[in-house]
Amino acid sequence: MYGRKDLLGLRDLSSDEIMTILNTAKEMKEKIDNPSLRTNDLSKSSIVTLFYENSTRTKMSFMLAGEYQGAIVKDLGVSTSSVSKGESLIDTGITLDQMGTNIMIIRHQLTGAAHILAKNVKASVINAGDGSNEHPTQALLDLYTIMERKGGFNGLKVVILGDISHSRVARSNAFGLTKLGAQVTLAGPSTLVSSSMQSLGVKVSTDIAGAIHDADVVMGLRIQFERQKNMPFPNLREYSSLFGVNDEILKYAKKDVLVMHPGPVNRGVELSTEVIDGKHSVINIQVKNGVAVRMAILKLLSERSKREV
Ligand code: CP
């Protein structure tokens, strides 16, 4: 069972809570392509998205996940809202609370923004990415994709590769994968991965071929140019030749390796175009699974709020 008011990160979730979400997502997936299977379980719920940073996948999949279950779904449109007049996050949340919002989904550039909102509103809060801290629903859809393709997590070798130091996706995946029994290696240039990340219960490597050796899953991460003060490598061509994943480097991995990426991809930088569109890639499947996982999260949070009425 998922009994919490909010979903703020995977750091605090138990493996049972994670599995409840993944198993609920399994029931949801067939509803994406088959509207006749959809039910209006959320017809009494209202959902508002507050995205202080841009998004295609997370925002759209949450909005569709709500509408596929009959909820009222609205986007605040942060740049055209009273946030532009200086209204604080807490006052914005309290205002939306008064309008009867049941679930708020927030993406914000500041670590801890979702936690601050959750403490100050009655609505359930879902963290859709806070600074470099966590992006729990991305990690949950990644976990779901791995479970669907590999049958489980125990002993799986998962390599997460690229801009680790700025990545909330890497952190949430490290928390989730290690709780479920996978072995995780975070790999990248020394300017983008720090040995201090071993405290997350993972290995850290700057040797890409060594890290990928015998991997079951290789997850590339986008270089987050918007979060860099200085270029962390001399130029993009050098980065892709030393740290990019292409067909040659993928030969070190297991024959049935999964190639994943949260998107959006810098094509030809972290992954080559052949790898993105190749037989090992499950990047488009991740997008579809994102809708199923977000349908599951909205359903579980709305069931909890019904129990409280
Ligand atoms: N993976 C991810 O969060 O993508 P968006 O920024 O498009 O939501």
Short mmCIF file of C-alpha atoms and ligand atoms in Angstrom, two decimals:
data_model
loop_
_atom_site.label_atom_id
_atom_site.label_comp_id
_atom_site.label_asym_id
_atom_site.label_seq_id
_atom_site.Cartn_x
_atom_site.Cartn_y
_atom_site.Cartn_z
CA MET A 1 0.00 0.00 0.00
CA TYR A 2 1.06 3.62 -0.59
CA GLY A 3 -0.18 5.59 2.42
CA ARG A 4 1.78 8.83 2.12
CA LYS A 5 0.26 12.24 1.40
CA ASP A 6 2.99 13.14 -1.13
CA LEU A 7 5.59 11.66 -3.47
CA LEU A 8 8.74 13.72 -2.93
CA GLY A 9 11.64 11.35 -3.58
CA LEU A 10 12.84 7.76 -3.62
CA ARG A 11 15.35 8.35 -0.81
CA ASP A 12 12.59 7.90 1.78
CA LEU A 13 10.44 5.22 0.10
CA SER A 14 10.64 1.56 1.12
CA SER A 15 11.08 -1.16 -1.51
CA ASP A 16 7.46 -2.22 -0.77
CA GLU A 17 6.16 1.28 -1.53
CA ILE A 18 8.17 1.36 -4.77
CA MET A 19 6.82 -2.06 -5.79
CA THR A 20 3.23 -0.94 -5.02
CA ILE A 21 3.65 1.89 -7.55
CA LEU A 22 5.29 -0.37 -10.16
CA ASN A 23 2.63 -3.08 -9.81
CA THR A 24 -0.17 -0.50 -10.09
CA ALA A 25 1.50 0.86 -13.24
CA LYS A 26 1.27 -2.64 -14.76
CA GLU A 27 -2.55 -2.41 -14.49
CA MET A 28 -2.51 1.07 -16.06
CA LYS A 29 -0.38 0.43 -19.14
CA GLU A 30 -3.04 -1.24 -21.29
CA LYS A 31 -5.33 1.77 -20.76
CA ILE A 32 -2.98 4.08 -22.68
CA ASP A 33 -3.66 2.59 -26.11
CA ASN A 34 -7.14 1.24 -25.36
CA PRO A 35 -9.53 4.02 -24.29
CA SER A 36 -12.38 1.50 -23.76
CA LEU A 37 -10.46 0.15 -20.74
CA ARG A 38 -10.18 3.56 -19.07
CA THR A 39 -12.25 4.23 -15.96
CA ASN A 40 -13.11 7.56 -14.37
CA ASP A 41 -11.51 6.73 -11.01
CA LEU A 42 -10.24 10.31 -10.64
CA SER A 43 -13.43 12.08 -11.73
CA LYS A 44 -13.67 13.77 -8.33
CA SER A 45 -10.04 14.92 -8.34
CA SER A 46 -8.51 18.16 -9.54
CA ILE A 47 -4.85 18.27 -10.50
CA VAL A 48 -2.69 21.35 -11.11
CA THR A 49 0.80 21.33 -12.66
CA LEU A 50 3.27 24.05 -11.57
CA PHE A 51 6.35 23.87 -13.78
CA TYR A 52 8.94 26.53 -12.93
CA GLU A 53 11.30 24.75 -15.37
CA ASN A 54 10.50 23.58 -18.90
CA SER A 55 9.28 20.07 -19.66
CA THR A 56 7.73 18.03 -22.43
CA ARG A 57 7.59 14.44 -21.12
CA THR A 58 6.89 14.90 -17.43
CA LYS A 59 4.27 17.63 -17.73
CA MET A 60 2.41 16.17 -20.69
CA SER A 61 2.42 12.62 -19.33
CA PHE A 62 1.08 13.80 -15.95
CA MET A 63 -1.65 15.86 -17.63
CA LEU A 64 -2.66 12.96 -19.87
CA ALA A 65 -2.39 10.46 -16.98
CA GLY A 66 -4.93 12.56 -15.06
CA GLU A 67 -7.27 13.04 -18.02
CA TYR A 68 -7.17 9.31 -18.93
CA GLN A 69 -8.66 8.72 -15.45
CA GLY A 70 -11.29 11.44 -15.65
CA ALA A 71 -9.64 14.09 -13.45
CA ILE A 72 -9.87 17.86 -13.95
CA VAL A 73 -6.32 18.81 -14.99
CA LYS A 74 -5.00 22.38 -15.27
CA ASP A 75 -1.56 23.85 -15.86
CA LEU A 76 -0.74 27.00 -13.87
CA GLY A 77 1.46 28.36 -16.68
CA VAL A 78 4.05 29.72 -14.26
CA SER A 79 5.51 32.38 -16.61
CA THR A 80 2.08 33.99 -17.14
CA SER A 81 0.91 33.57 -13.53
CA SER A 82 1.25 35.91 -10.53
CA VAL A 83 4.63 34.27 -9.87
CA SER A 84 5.87 36.88 -12.38
CA LYS A 85 4.58 39.58 -9.97
CA GLY A 86 6.67 38.12 -7.16
CA GLU A 87 4.15 35.79 -5.50
CA SER A 88 5.97 33.24 -3.36
CA LEU A 89 5.81 29.47 -3.82
CA ILE A 90 3.99 29.05 -0.52
CA ASP A 91 1.40 31.73 -1.30
CA THR A 92 0.88 30.23 -4.76
CA GLY A 93 0.32 26.80 -3.17
CA ILE A 94 -2.10 28.14 -0.53
CA THR A 95 -4.05 29.93 -3.28
CA LEU A 96 -4.39 26.73 -5.31
CA ASP A 97 -5.33 24.82 -2.15
CA GLN A 98 -8.24 27.22 -1.54
CA MET A 99 -9.51 26.51 -5.07
CA GLY A 100 -9.96 22.83 -4.16
CA THR A 101 -6.86 21.37 -5.83
CA ASN A 102 -6.32 17.77 -4.70
CA ILE A 103 -2.92 17.09 -6.29
CA MET A 104 -0.15 19.60 -7.16
CA ILE A 105 2.72 18.52 -9.40
CA ILE A 106 5.76 20.78 -9.14
CA ARG A 107 9.04 21.12 -11.01
CA HIS A 108 11.36 23.77 -9.62
CA GLN A 109 15.00 24.77 -10.00
CA LEU A 110 15.56 24.78 -6.23
CA THR A 111 16.37 21.65 -4.25
CA GLY A 112 13.66 21.11 -1.63
CA ALA A 113 10.96 23.20 -3.37
CA ALA A 114 8.52 20.26 -3.50
CA HIS A 115 9.10 19.57 0.22
CA ILE A 116 8.40 23.23 1.09
CA LEU A 117 5.18 23.17 -0.92
CA ALA A 118 4.09 19.84 0.63
CA LYS A 119 4.53 21.21 4.16
CA ASN A 120 2.31 24.19 3.43
CA VAL A 121 -0.65 22.77 1.49
CA LYS A 122 -3.42 20.25 2.16
CA ALA A 123 -3.16 18.88 -1.41
CA SER A 124 -0.89 15.94 -2.21
CA VAL A 125 2.36 17.13 -3.80
CA ILE A 126 4.34 15.25 -6.44
CA ASN A 127 7.95 16.22 -7.08
CA ALA A 128 8.47 16.44 -10.85
CA GLY A 129 12.13 17.42 -10.36
CA ASP A 130 13.76 19.77 -7.80
CA GLY A 131 17.14 21.23 -8.69
CA SER A 132 19.85 18.57 -8.66
CA ASN A 133 18.10 16.62 -5.89
CA GLU A 134 15.47 14.12 -7.11
CA HIS A 135 13.19 13.31 -10.05
CA PRO A 136 11.32 10.40 -8.50
CA THR A 137 8.72 9.79 -11.20
CA GLN A 138 11.47 9.56 -13.87
CA ALA A 139 13.27 6.95 -11.78
CA LEU A 140 10.02 5.04 -11.20
CA LEU A 141 9.35 4.86 -14.93
CA ASP A 142 12.96 3.75 -15.46
CA LEU A 143 12.50 1.05 -12.81
CA TYR A 144 9.24 -0.03 -14.42
CA THR A 145 10.93 -0.31 -17.84
CA ILE A 146 13.78 -2.39 -16.39
CA MET A 147 11.32 -4.67 -14.53
CA GLU A 148 9.21 -5.13 -17.67
CA ARG A 149 12.24 -6.06 -19.80
CA LYS A 150 14.44 -7.92 -17.30
CA GLY A 151 11.84 -9.43 -14.97
CA GLY A 152 13.38 -7.98 -11.78
CA PHE A 153 16.36 -6.17 -10.32
CA ASN A 154 18.36 -8.57 -8.16
CA GLY A 155 22.03 -8.58 -9.21
CA LEU A 156 21.42 -6.51 -12.36
CA LYS A 157 24.37 -4.38 -13.35
CA VAL A 158 23.14 -0.86 -14.18
CA VAL A 159 25.52 1.83 -15.44
CA ILE A 160 24.39 5.46 -15.38
CA LEU A 161 26.60 7.54 -17.57
CA GLY A 162 27.19 11.23 -18.23
CA ASP A 163 26.41 14.42 -16.32
CA ILE A 164 25.99 12.74 -12.93
CA SER A 165 26.79 15.69 -10.70
CA HIS A 166 23.84 17.81 -11.94
CA SER A 167 21.46 14.88 -12.30
CA ARG A 168 18.38 14.44 -10.13
CA VAL A 169 17.59 11.42 -12.36
CA ALA A 170 20.86 9.71 -11.36
CA ARG A 171 20.19 10.31 -7.66
CA SER A 172 16.62 9.02 -7.72
CA ASN A 173 17.66 5.99 -9.76
CA ALA A 174 20.54 5.27 -7.39
CA PHE A 175 18.14 5.29 -4.42
CA GLY A 176 15.53 3.14 -6.17
CA LEU A 177 17.80 0.62 -7.88
CA THR A 178 19.94 -0.09 -4.80
CA LYS A 179 16.81 -0.60 -2.64
CA LEU A 180 15.60 -3.21 -5.15
CA GLY A 181 18.90 -5.12 -5.28
CA ALA A 182 20.63 -3.83 -8.44
CA GLN A 183 24.35 -2.96 -8.57
CA VAL A 184 24.73 0.63 -9.75
CA THR A 185 27.79 2.32 -11.25
CA LEU A 186 27.80 6.08 -11.88
CA ALA A 187 30.29 6.90 -14.62
CA GLY A 188 31.51 10.00 -16.42
CA PRO A 189 34.38 12.46 -16.68
CA SER A 190 35.88 13.46 -13.33
CA THR A 191 34.40 16.95 -13.80
CA LEU A 192 30.88 15.45 -13.84
CA VAL A 193 31.05 12.59 -11.32
CA SER A 194 32.43 12.79 -7.80
CA SER A 195 33.74 9.91 -5.69
CA SER A 196 31.65 11.32 -2.82
CA MET A 197 28.63 9.83 -4.59
CA GLN A 198 29.74 6.41 -3.30
CA SER A 199 27.79 7.41 -0.18
CA LEU A 200 24.65 6.61 -2.21
CA GLY A 201 25.65 2.91 -2.10
CA VAL A 202 26.96 2.88 -5.70
CA LYS A 203 30.30 2.49 -7.48
CA VAL A 204 31.82 5.53 -9.18
CA SER A 205 34.01 5.27 -12.27
CA THR A 206 35.69 7.47 -14.87
CA ASP A 207 36.57 4.42 -17.03
CA ILE A 208 33.61 4.06 -19.38
CA ALA A 209 34.61 0.77 -21.06
CA GLY A 210 35.36 -0.79 -17.65
CA ALA A 211 32.05 0.44 -16.22
CA ILE A 212 30.03 -0.87 -19.17
CA HIS A 213 31.71 -4.32 -19.07
CA ASP A 214 28.94 -6.95 -18.66
CA ALA A 215 26.27 -4.28 -18.01
CA ASP A 216 22.59 -5.28 -18.20
CA VAL A 217 21.46 -1.66 -18.49
CA VAL A 218 23.28 1.43 -19.80
CA MET A 219 21.49 4.68 -19.03
CA GLY A 220 22.82 7.81 -20.71
CA LEU A 221 22.16 11.22 -19.19
CA ARG A 222 21.88 14.56 -20.92
CA ILE A 223 24.67 17.09 -20.42
CA GLN A 224 22.75 19.81 -18.58
CA PHE A 225 24.33 22.86 -20.17
CA GLU A 226 21.77 25.09 -18.42
CA ARG A 227 23.20 24.09 -15.00
CA GLN A 228 26.92 24.48 -15.91
CA LYS A 229 28.88 27.59 -14.98
CA ASN A 230 31.83 26.50 -17.16
CA MET A 231 32.10 23.86 -19.87
CA PRO A 232 33.17 20.67 -17.99
CA PHE A 233 35.15 19.38 -21.02
CA PRO A 234 37.01 21.11 -23.87
CA ASN A 235 34.37 20.54 -26.56
CA LEU A 236 31.41 18.32 -27.44
CA ARG A 237 33.30 16.25 -30.02
CA GLU A 238 35.89 15.32 -27.41
CA TYR A 239 33.18 14.46 -24.87
CA SER A 240 31.32 12.18 -27.30
CA SER A 241 34.51 10.42 -28.44
CA LEU A 242 35.66 9.74 -24.85
CA PHE A 243 32.38 9.34 -22.94
CA GLY A 244 29.60 8.96 -25.52
CA VAL A 245 27.89 5.59 -26.01
CA ASN A 246 28.20 4.21 -29.53
CA ASP A 247 27.93 0.73 -31.06
CA GLU A 248 31.66 0.07 -30.44
CA ILE A 249 31.60 0.77 -26.69
CA LEU A 250 28.31 -1.11 -26.33
CA LYS A 251 30.13 -4.33 -27.34
CA TYR A 252 31.54 -4.42 -23.77
CA ALA A 253 28.02 -4.79 -22.35
CA LYS A 254 25.88 -7.95 -22.25
CA LYS A 255 24.37 -8.99 -25.59
CA ASP A 256 20.85 -8.18 -24.36
CA VAL A 257 21.78 -4.83 -22.79
CA LEU A 258 19.05 -2.20 -22.50
CA VAL A 259 19.96 1.33 -23.54
CA MET A 260 17.96 3.98 -21.70
CA HIS A 261 17.83 7.77 -21.55
CA PRO A 262 15.36 10.02 -19.72
CA GLY A 263 15.24 12.49 -22.61
CA PRO A 264 15.58 14.97 -24.09
CA VAL A 265 18.70 13.54 -25.78
CA ASN A 266 21.55 15.60 -27.20
CA ARG A 267 21.85 13.33 -30.26
CA GLY A 268 25.47 12.46 -31.03
CA VAL A 269 26.72 13.72 -27.65
CA GLU A 270 25.80 11.29 -24.86
CA LEU A 271 24.44 8.62 -27.24
CA SER A 272 25.12 8.14 -30.96
CA THR A 273 22.14 8.25 -33.33
CA GLU A 274 22.68 4.53 -34.18
CA VAL A 275 22.40 3.64 -30.49
CA ILE A 276 19.35 5.88 -29.90
CA ASP A 277 17.51 4.26 -32.81
CA GLY A 278 19.13 0.82 -32.45
CA LYS A 279 17.80 -2.55 -31.27
CA HIS A 280 18.89 -2.14 -27.65
CA SER A 281 17.20 1.23 -27.17
CA VAL A 282 14.04 1.42 -25.03
CA ILE A 283 13.91 5.22 -24.97
CA ASN A 284 10.47 5.45 -26.63
CA ILE A 285 9.15 2.66 -24.39
CA GLN A 286 10.29 4.71 -21.37
CA VAL A 287 8.08 7.56 -22.58
CA LYS A 288 5.00 5.32 -22.78
CA ASN A 289 5.79 3.74 -19.41
CA GLY A 290 5.99 7.26 -17.98
CA VAL A 291 2.27 7.68 -18.61
CA ALA A 292 1.48 4.32 -16.94
CA VAL A 293 3.62 5.09 -13.89
CA ARG A 294 2.13 8.58 -13.52
CA MET A 295 -1.41 7.18 -13.85
CA ALA A 296 -0.52 4.79 -11.01
CA ILE A 297 0.88 7.55 -8.78
CA LEU A 298 -2.18 9.78 -9.29
CA LYS A 299 -4.51 6.85 -8.55
CA LEU A 300 -2.66 5.84 -5.37
CA LEU A 301 -2.53 9.41 -4.04
CA SER A 302 -6.21 10.01 -4.80
CA GLU A 303 -7.20 6.72 -3.09
CA ARG A 304 -5.35 7.87 0.00
CA SER A 305 -7.11 11.24 0.06
CA LYS A 306 -10.52 9.47 -0.34
CA ARG A 307 -9.72 7.32 2.73
CA GLU A 308 -9.06 10.51 4.71
CA VAL A 309 -12.44 12.14 3.88
N1 CP B 1 12.91 13.30 -18.63
C1 CP B 1 12.31 14.49 -18.41
O1 CP B 1 12.12 14.92 -17.28
O2 CP B 1 11.92 15.11 -19.57
P1 CP B 1 11.17 16.53 -19.63
O3 CP B 1 12.13 17.56 -19.17
O4 CP B 1 10.77 16.65 -21.08
O5 CP B 1 9.98 16.44 -18.70
#
